[in-house]
Every structure is written in C-alpha cells, then in structure tokens.
Amino acid sequence: MDRFLPLLSVLALAVGATHAASPSELYWRSVLPDTPMPSAIADLIKHSTNVGEELALSHPAVKPMSTSAKLRSSFFLENDVHAGAKFTLHFPGTGSRPSLLPRQAADSIPFTTTKLPEILARFSIEPGSHEAKAIETTLEECEEPAKYCKIKKCATSLESMLDFTTSALRTRDIHTVSTRLGREDSPEQQYSVVGVRKVTGSSDWVVCHVQPYAYTVFYCHTKGKSKAYMVSMVGVDGTKVEALAVCHDYKEGSNPKILAFQELKEKQRTGNVCHFQPQDNIVWIAKS
C-alpha cells in the first residue's frame, strides 16, 4: 500500500471538491474554449472521480484487443452505407473503461517496456496474465516508430492528447466528431440506417483510439486520404445512434492484424473500406 501513497496524494488534489472542475476540464477550456468536449471524454472524467481508491485497491479494467466476428461486423464498404442498410453491432459503454488520469498523476507513473515489471507490480497485475500481456502489447505499439508518414503519440492524459493534437494540426481551431449513443451500453443488435452525413472540414486529421491499459491511454496519429461519415441508425430496441464511420483506401498500408481488412480488400471495387468507431474514439479535424 505504501507505494501508492505518492500517487494517491496527487490524485486527491485532482479530485477536489464534488462540483469543482477537474484539472483536465480546466485545461480543455483553456486550450479549446470554442470546442465542446465530446460526451465520451466528459463521461470518462465523470467516471474517474474515485480514481485514487480504484487504482490502489482493485485490478484495472485491462482487456486485450479482439479481432472477433463482433469486431469484424463493424467493417463495410463505403458504397454499402446508405438509408435502409442494416448492421449488427455492439457499442459498449464507457462506464467500464479504466480511469482517465490528470497529467500530474499520469506523468508520475512509468510508461515504457523497460519498466514493465514495475508497472505490473504497481497495479497488482500478475506477470504472464492476460492483463499483463495487454499492457505489454500497448507499450510495444506505443514505442514502435510511426509508419506511412504518420505522426503519432500515446497520450496518457487528456492534457497530453490536447497538446499532441493542436501541435499536429498546427491550430487550436478544431472540431471533434465521435459516436454518440442514445442509451449507454446498449446490447448487440441489428441497427437500421436512417441517414448518412459526410463530415466536412480540413483534410488534416488526428484520430485517437483507446488502448487496453491499466488507465485510459489514447493512441493518437495523423490521418490522411480518409473520409468520415456520421451515420444515423436505430436499433431493434429503439436505441438511437449517431455512429462515426471512417473510410480509408486499404490497398496500401493495411493492418494485417485485422482480418476484416483483408476480406473486404478482396471485394473492393469502387469504394473504400470503412469501419464504425466506438464512442471513446475521437477524430479531431482542423476547421476549414
């Protein structure tokens, strides 16, 4: 328990009064005063109010990435998204995500494969477990050099993500897009498309994906030659979703780890390969 005392002291300052804005919220307002905070980020901050006790006394919610059929069902060809199209999807809620740490707390924790034993011990994670492997994989991916002329960073706090995004896009005049759910943690079900809207703005993007880790880590990178759509859908139980779909040309630079890319490449003729984003993945676009 003693090893958590310095961390808990930092986190106690971050939590503060019940109704006080967190350091992360205050930093957002100072950097992007004209950009609304995505609901997924706001939810992560809200669910992190008891972060000190969670980190000290329980195992983190670390889950390995999956390439199961459930994930592959979210991939499709660009020409296949239109009113009347149907997709079977699951959008898990953000409430089960690990805590989003303020920068002061995140920067006090090692984040490198050379410190893996120390990291596992700090969070009481058994070496060789699935959780330990997920953490190791995330650290390795974060340390890999950027490919395909991308700029990338693994952001361990919201403040770090904002710094990277504004630097990569060379502006603070930014808007964000992300998936929005009408009901949190809706079950896997069939959704019917009722409308499709292309996302407009500059061709300069940053995309941030949540990685499996002991606390929230965003893998952020620049993205070019892509399109994005907001897809309005209604589930069989009446749940309404505004789903962010990102489309790429995967003829070059495909991710061989995801079988859906390879399967759809065989079918690709006139459209790019697209995939729906979970609600805590954020696309940052410089305003035109």
CSV table of C-alpha atoms in Angstrom, one decimal:
chain,number,residue,atom,x,y,z
A,1,MET,CA,0.0,0.0,0.0
A,2,ASP,CA,2.9,2.4,0.8
A,3,ARG,CA,3.9,2.5,-2.9
A,4,PHE,CA,0.5,4.1,-3.7
A,5,LEU,CA,0.8,6.9,-1.2
A,6,PRO,CA,2.6,9.4,-3.5
A,7,LEU,CA,0.1,8.7,-6.3
A,8,LEU,CA,-2.9,9.0,-4.0
A,9,SER,CA,-1.7,12.4,-2.8
A,10,VAL,CA,-1.6,13.6,-6.4
A,11,LEU,CA,-5.0,12.1,-7.2
A,12,ALA,CA,-6.6,13.6,-4.1
A,13,LEU,CA,-5.7,17.1,-5.4
A,14,ALA,CA,-7.1,16.2,-8.8
A,15,VAL,CA,-10.5,15.0,-7.4
A,16,GLY,CA,-11.0,18.1,-5.2
A,17,ALA,CA,-14.5,19.3,-4.4
A,18,THR,CA,-17.5,17.4,-5.7
A,19,HIS,CA,-18.6,20.2,-8.0
A,20,ALA,CA,-15.2,21.6,-8.9
A,21,ALA,CA,-14.0,21.2,-12.5
A,22,SER,CA,-11.2,18.7,-12.8
A,23,PRO,CA,-7.7,19.8,-14.0
A,24,SER,CA,-8.4,18.1,-17.3
A,25,GLU,CA,-11.6,20.0,-17.8
A,26,LEU,CA,-9.9,23.3,-17.0
A,27,TYR,CA,-7.1,22.6,-19.4
A,28,TRP,CA,-9.6,21.8,-22.2
A,29,ARG,CA,-11.3,25.1,-21.6
A,30,SER,CA,-8.0,27.0,-21.8
A,31,VAL,CA,-6.8,25.2,-24.9
A,32,LEU,CA,-10.1,24.7,-26.9
A,33,PRO,CA,-12.5,27.3,-25.4
A,34,ASP,CA,-14.7,27.2,-28.5
A,35,THR,CA,-14.8,23.4,-28.9
A,36,PRO,CA,-17.4,21.4,-27.0
A,37,MET,CA,-15.9,18.4,-25.1
A,38,PRO,CA,-17.1,15.1,-26.6
A,39,SER,CA,-19.6,13.3,-24.4
A,40,ALA,CA,-17.3,10.2,-24.3
A,41,ILE,CA,-14.5,12.3,-22.8
A,42,ALA,CA,-16.8,14.0,-20.3
A,43,ASP,CA,-18.1,10.6,-19.3
A,44,LEU,CA,-14.6,9.3,-18.7
A,45,ILE,CA,-13.8,12.3,-16.5
A,46,LYS,CA,-17.1,11.7,-14.5
A,47,HIS,CA,-16.3,8.0,-14.0
A,48,SER,CA,-12.8,8.8,-12.8
A,49,THR,CA,-13.8,10.8,-9.7
A,50,ASN,CA,-12.9,8.0,-7.4
A,51,VAL,CA,-9.7,7.2,-9.3
A,52,GLY,CA,-7.4,7.1,-6.2
A,53,GLU,CA,-9.3,4.3,-4.4
A,54,GLU,CA,-9.8,2.4,-7.7
A,55,LEU,CA,-6.1,2.3,-8.6
A,56,ALA,CA,-5.0,1.4,-5.1
A,57,LEU,CA,-7.4,-1.3,-4.2
A,58,SER,CA,-8.6,-3.1,-7.3
A,59,HIS,CA,-7.4,-4.5,-10.5
A,60,PRO,CA,-7.7,-2.2,-13.5
A,61,ALA,CA,-10.1,-2.9,-16.3
A,62,VAL,CA,-7.5,-4.1,-18.8
A,63,LYS,CA,-8.8,-6.1,-21.8
A,64,PRO,CA,-6.8,-7.4,-24.8
A,65,MET,CA,-7.8,-6.2,-28.2
A,66,SER,CA,-10.1,-8.5,-30.2
A,67,THR,CA,-10.5,-9.4,-33.9
A,68,SER,CA,-13.6,-11.4,-33.3
A,69,ALA,CA,-16.6,-11.6,-35.6
A,70,LYS,CA,-18.2,-9.0,-33.4
A,71,LEU,CA,-15.5,-6.5,-34.3
A,72,ARG,CA,-15.3,-7.5,-38.0
A,73,SER,CA,-19.1,-6.9,-38.3
A,74,SER,CA,-18.3,-3.2,-38.0
A,75,PHE,CA,-16.3,-3.1,-41.2
A,76,PHE,CA,-18.0,-2.5,-44.6
A,77,LEU,CA,-17.5,-0.9,-48.0
A,78,GLU,CA,-18.2,2.8,-48.4
A,79,ASN,CA,-20.8,2.2,-51.0
A,80,ASP,CA,-22.7,-0.1,-48.6
A,81,VAL,CA,-23.7,2.7,-46.1
A,82,HIS,CA,-27.0,4.2,-47.2
A,83,ALA,CA,-30.5,4.6,-45.8
A,84,GLY,CA,-32.1,1.2,-45.3
A,85,ALA,CA,-28.8,-0.6,-44.8
A,86,LYS,CA,-28.6,-2.9,-41.7
A,87,PHE,CA,-25.6,-3.7,-39.5
A,88,THR,CA,-25.3,-5.9,-36.4
A,89,LEU,CA,-23.2,-4.0,-33.9
A,90,HIS,CA,-22.4,-3.6,-30.3
A,91,PHE,CA,-21.4,-0.3,-28.8
A,92,PRO,CA,-20.0,-0.9,-25.3
A,93,GLY,CA,-20.5,1.8,-22.7
A,94,THR,CA,-17.6,4.0,-21.5
A,95,GLY,CA,-18.5,3.4,-17.8
A,96,SER,CA,-16.5,0.2,-17.8
A,97,ARG,CA,-13.4,1.9,-19.0
A,98,PRO,CA,-10.4,2.4,-16.7
A,99,SER,CA,-9.8,5.8,-15.2
A,100,LEU,CA,-8.7,8.9,-17.1
A,101,LEU,CA,-5.8,10.3,-15.1
A,102,PRO,CA,-4.9,14.0,-14.9
A,103,ARG,CA,-1.5,14.8,-16.4
A,104,GLN,CA,0.3,15.2,-13.0
A,105,ALA,CA,-0.8,11.7,-11.9
A,106,ALA,CA,-0.1,10.1,-15.3
A,107,ASP,CA,3.4,11.6,-15.6
A,108,SER,CA,4.3,10.2,-12.2
A,109,ILE,CA,3.9,6.6,-13.5
A,110,PRO,CA,6.4,4.9,-15.7
A,111,PHE,CA,5.2,4.2,-19.3
A,112,THR,CA,7.9,2.1,-21.0
A,113,THR,CA,8.6,-1.6,-21.7
A,114,THR,CA,11.8,-1.3,-19.7
A,115,LYS,CA,9.7,-0.7,-16.6
A,116,LEU,CA,7.1,-3.4,-17.3
A,117,PRO,CA,7.8,-5.3,-14.0
A,118,GLU,CA,7.5,-2.1,-12.0
A,119,ILE,CA,4.2,-1.2,-13.8
A,120,LEU,CA,2.7,-4.6,-13.2
A,121,ALA,CA,3.7,-4.6,-9.5
A,122,ARG,CA,2.3,-1.1,-9.1
A,123,PHE,CA,-1.1,-2.2,-10.3
A,124,SER,CA,-1.0,-5.6,-8.7
A,125,ILE,CA,-1.2,-7.4,-12.0
A,126,GLU,CA,0.1,-10.9,-12.2
A,127,PRO,CA,3.0,-11.4,-14.7
A,128,GLY,CA,2.0,-13.7,-17.5
A,129,SER,CA,-1.7,-12.9,-17.1
A,130,HIS,CA,-3.9,-11.7,-20.0
A,131,GLU,CA,-3.9,-8.2,-18.4
A,132,ALA,CA,-0.1,-8.2,-18.3
A,133,LYS,CA,0.1,-9.2,-21.9
A,134,ALA,CA,-2.4,-6.4,-22.9
A,135,ILE,CA,-0.3,-3.8,-21.1
A,136,GLU,CA,2.9,-5.1,-22.7
A,137,THR,CA,1.4,-5.1,-26.2
A,138,THR,CA,0.2,-1.5,-25.7
A,139,LEU,CA,3.6,-0.3,-24.6
A,140,GLU,CA,5.3,-2.1,-27.5
A,141,GLU,CA,2.8,-0.5,-30.0
A,142,CYS,CA,3.4,2.9,-28.5
A,143,GLU,CA,7.2,2.5,-28.8
A,144,GLU,CA,7.1,1.4,-32.4
A,145,PRO,CA,8.2,4.1,-35.0
A,146,ALA,CA,5.4,5.8,-36.9
A,147,LYS,CA,4.7,4.3,-40.3
A,148,TYR,CA,3.2,5.6,-43.6
A,149,CYS,CA,4.4,9.2,-42.9
A,150,LYS,CA,2.2,9.5,-39.8
A,151,ILE,CA,2.9,11.4,-36.7
A,152,LYS,CA,1.9,9.5,-33.6
A,153,LYS,CA,1.8,9.7,-29.8
A,154,CYS,CA,0.4,7.6,-27.0
A,155,ALA,CA,-1.3,10.1,-24.7
A,156,THR,CA,-1.6,9.1,-21.1
A,157,SER,CA,-3.8,12.0,-20.1
A,158,LEU,CA,-6.3,14.4,-21.7
A,159,GLU,CA,-3.9,17.2,-21.4
A,160,SER,CA,-1.2,15.2,-23.4
A,161,MET,CA,-3.8,14.4,-26.1
A,162,LEU,CA,-4.7,18.1,-26.5
A,163,ASP,CA,-1.1,19.1,-26.7
A,164,PHE,CA,-0.4,16.5,-29.4
A,165,THR,CA,-3.5,17.3,-31.4
A,166,THR,CA,-3.0,21.0,-31.5
A,167,SER,CA,0.7,20.6,-32.4
A,168,ALA,CA,0.0,18.0,-35.2
A,169,LEU,CA,-2.8,20.1,-36.7
A,170,ARG,CA,-0.9,23.4,-36.1
A,171,THR,CA,-4.0,25.1,-34.9
A,172,ARG,CA,-6.4,25.4,-31.9
A,173,ASP,CA,-9.3,26.0,-34.3
A,174,ILE,CA,-10.5,22.4,-34.2
A,175,HIS,CA,-13.8,20.5,-34.0
A,176,THR,CA,-14.3,16.9,-32.9
A,177,VAL,CA,-16.5,14.1,-34.1
A,178,SER,CA,-17.3,10.8,-32.3
A,179,THR,CA,-20.0,8.2,-31.9
A,180,ARG,CA,-22.9,9.2,-29.7
A,181,LEU,CA,-25.4,6.7,-28.2
A,182,GLY,CA,-28.9,7.4,-27.1
A,183,ARG,CA,-28.6,4.7,-24.4
A,184,GLU,CA,-25.4,3.7,-22.6
A,185,ASP,CA,-24.1,0.2,-23.1
A,186,SER,CA,-26.9,-1.0,-25.4
A,187,PRO,CA,-26.8,-4.7,-26.3
A,188,GLU,CA,-25.5,-6.2,-29.5
A,189,GLN,CA,-28.3,-5.9,-32.0
A,190,GLN,CA,-29.3,-5.0,-35.6
A,191,TYR,CA,-29.3,-1.3,-36.5
A,192,SER,CA,-31.1,0.2,-39.5
A,193,VAL,CA,-29.5,3.2,-41.2
A,194,VAL,CA,-31.9,6.2,-41.4
A,195,GLY,CA,-29.5,8.9,-42.6
A,196,VAL,CA,-25.9,9.5,-43.7
A,197,ARG,CA,-24.0,12.8,-43.5
A,198,LYS,CA,-20.4,13.4,-44.7
A,199,VAL,CA,-18.1,15.1,-42.2
A,200,THR,CA,-16.7,18.3,-43.6
A,201,GLY,CA,-13.6,20.2,-42.7
A,202,SER,CA,-9.9,20.2,-43.5
A,203,SER,CA,-8.1,17.2,-44.8
A,204,ASP,CA,-5.8,17.4,-41.7
A,205,TRP,CA,-7.0,14.9,-39.1
A,206,VAL,CA,-5.9,13.4,-35.9
A,207,VAL,CA,-7.5,10.1,-34.8
A,208,CYS,CA,-7.3,8.9,-31.2
A,209,HIS,CA,-8.1,5.3,-30.2
A,210,VAL,CA,-8.4,4.0,-26.6
A,211,GLN,CA,-5.8,1.3,-25.9
A,212,PRO,CA,-6.1,-1.6,-23.4
A,213,TYR,CA,-4.2,-0.4,-20.3
A,214,ALA,CA,-4.4,0.0,-16.5
A,215,TYR,CA,-5.8,3.5,-17.1
A,216,THR,CA,-7.0,5.3,-20.1
A,217,VAL,CA,-4.4,5.7,-22.9
A,218,PHE,CA,-5.1,7.2,-26.2
A,219,TYR,CA,-3.1,6.1,-29.3
A,220,CYS,CA,-3.2,9.2,-31.5
A,221,HIS,CA,-1.9,9.6,-35.0
A,222,THR,CA,-2.4,11.9,-38.0
A,223,LYS,CA,-4.5,10.5,-40.8
A,224,GLY,CA,-4.6,11.5,-44.5
A,225,LYS,CA,-6.7,10.5,-47.5
A,226,SER,CA,-9.6,9.5,-45.4
A,227,LYS,CA,-13.3,10.3,-45.3
A,228,ALA,CA,-15.7,10.3,-42.4
A,229,TYR,CA,-19.5,10.0,-42.1
A,230,MET,CA,-22.0,10.4,-39.3
A,231,VAL,CA,-24.4,7.5,-39.7
A,232,SER,CA,-27.8,7.8,-38.0
A,233,MET,CA,-29.2,4.4,-37.0
A,234,VAL,CA,-32.0,2.9,-34.9
A,235,GLY,CA,-31.7,-0.4,-33.2
A,236,VAL,CA,-34.4,-3.0,-33.0
A,237,ASP,CA,-34.9,-2.0,-29.3
A,238,GLY,CA,-35.3,1.7,-30.3
A,239,THR,CA,-31.8,2.8,-29.3
A,240,LYS,CA,-30.7,5.7,-31.5
A,241,VAL,CA,-27.1,6.0,-32.5
A,242,GLU,CA,-25.1,8.7,-34.3
A,243,ALA,CA,-22.2,6.5,-35.4
A,244,LEU,CA,-18.9,7.8,-36.7
A,245,ALA,CA,-17.7,5.8,-39.7
A,246,VAL,CA,-14.1,6.4,-41.0
A,247,CYS,CA,-13.3,5.2,-44.5
A,248,HIS,CA,-9.8,4.5,-46.0
A,249,ASP,CA,-8.1,3.1,-49.0
A,250,TYR,CA,-6.5,0.0,-47.6
A,251,LYS,CA,-4.8,-1.0,-50.8
A,252,GLU,CA,-1.6,0.2,-49.2
A,253,GLY,CA,-0.7,0.3,-45.5
A,254,SER,CA,-3.4,-2.2,-44.4
A,255,ASN,CA,-3.3,-3.5,-40.9
A,256,PRO,CA,-2.6,-7.3,-41.4
A,257,LYS,CA,-3.7,-8.0,-37.8
A,258,ILE,CA,-7.3,-7.3,-38.7
A,259,LEU,CA,-8.8,-10.0,-40.9
A,260,ALA,CA,-11.7,-7.8,-42.0
A,261,PHE,CA,-9.4,-5.5,-43.9
A,262,GLN,CA,-8.1,-8.5,-45.9
A,263,GLU,CA,-11.6,-9.9,-46.5
A,264,LEU,CA,-13.0,-6.6,-47.7
A,265,LYS,CA,-10.0,-5.8,-49.9
A,266,GLU,CA,-10.9,-8.8,-52.0
A,267,LYS,CA,-14.4,-7.3,-52.6
A,268,GLN,CA,-13.2,-3.7,-53.0
A,269,ARG,CA,-14.0,-2.4,-56.4
A,270,THR,CA,-15.4,1.1,-56.2
A,271,GLY,CA,-15.5,2.1,-52.6
A,272,ASN,CA,-13.1,2.4,-49.6
A,273,VAL,CA,-13.1,0.2,-46.6
A,274,CYS,CA,-15.0,1.8,-43.7
A,275,HIS,CA,-15.4,0.9,-40.0
A,276,PHE,CA,-17.5,2.3,-37.2
A,277,GLN,CA,-15.7,3.9,-34.3
A,278,PRO,CA,-16.6,3.1,-30.6
A,279,GLN,CA,-17.8,6.2,-28.8
A,280,ASP,CA,-14.5,6.9,-26.9
A,281,ASN,CA,-12.5,7.1,-30.2
A,282,ILE,CA,-12.2,10.7,-31.3
A,283,VAL,CA,-11.5,12.3,-34.6
A,284,TRP,CA,-10.0,15.8,-34.5
A,285,ILE,CA,-10.4,18.0,-37.6
A,286,ALA,CA,-8.9,21.4,-38.3
A,287,LYS,CA,-11.7,23.7,-39.3
A,288,SER,CA,-11.6,24.9,-42.9
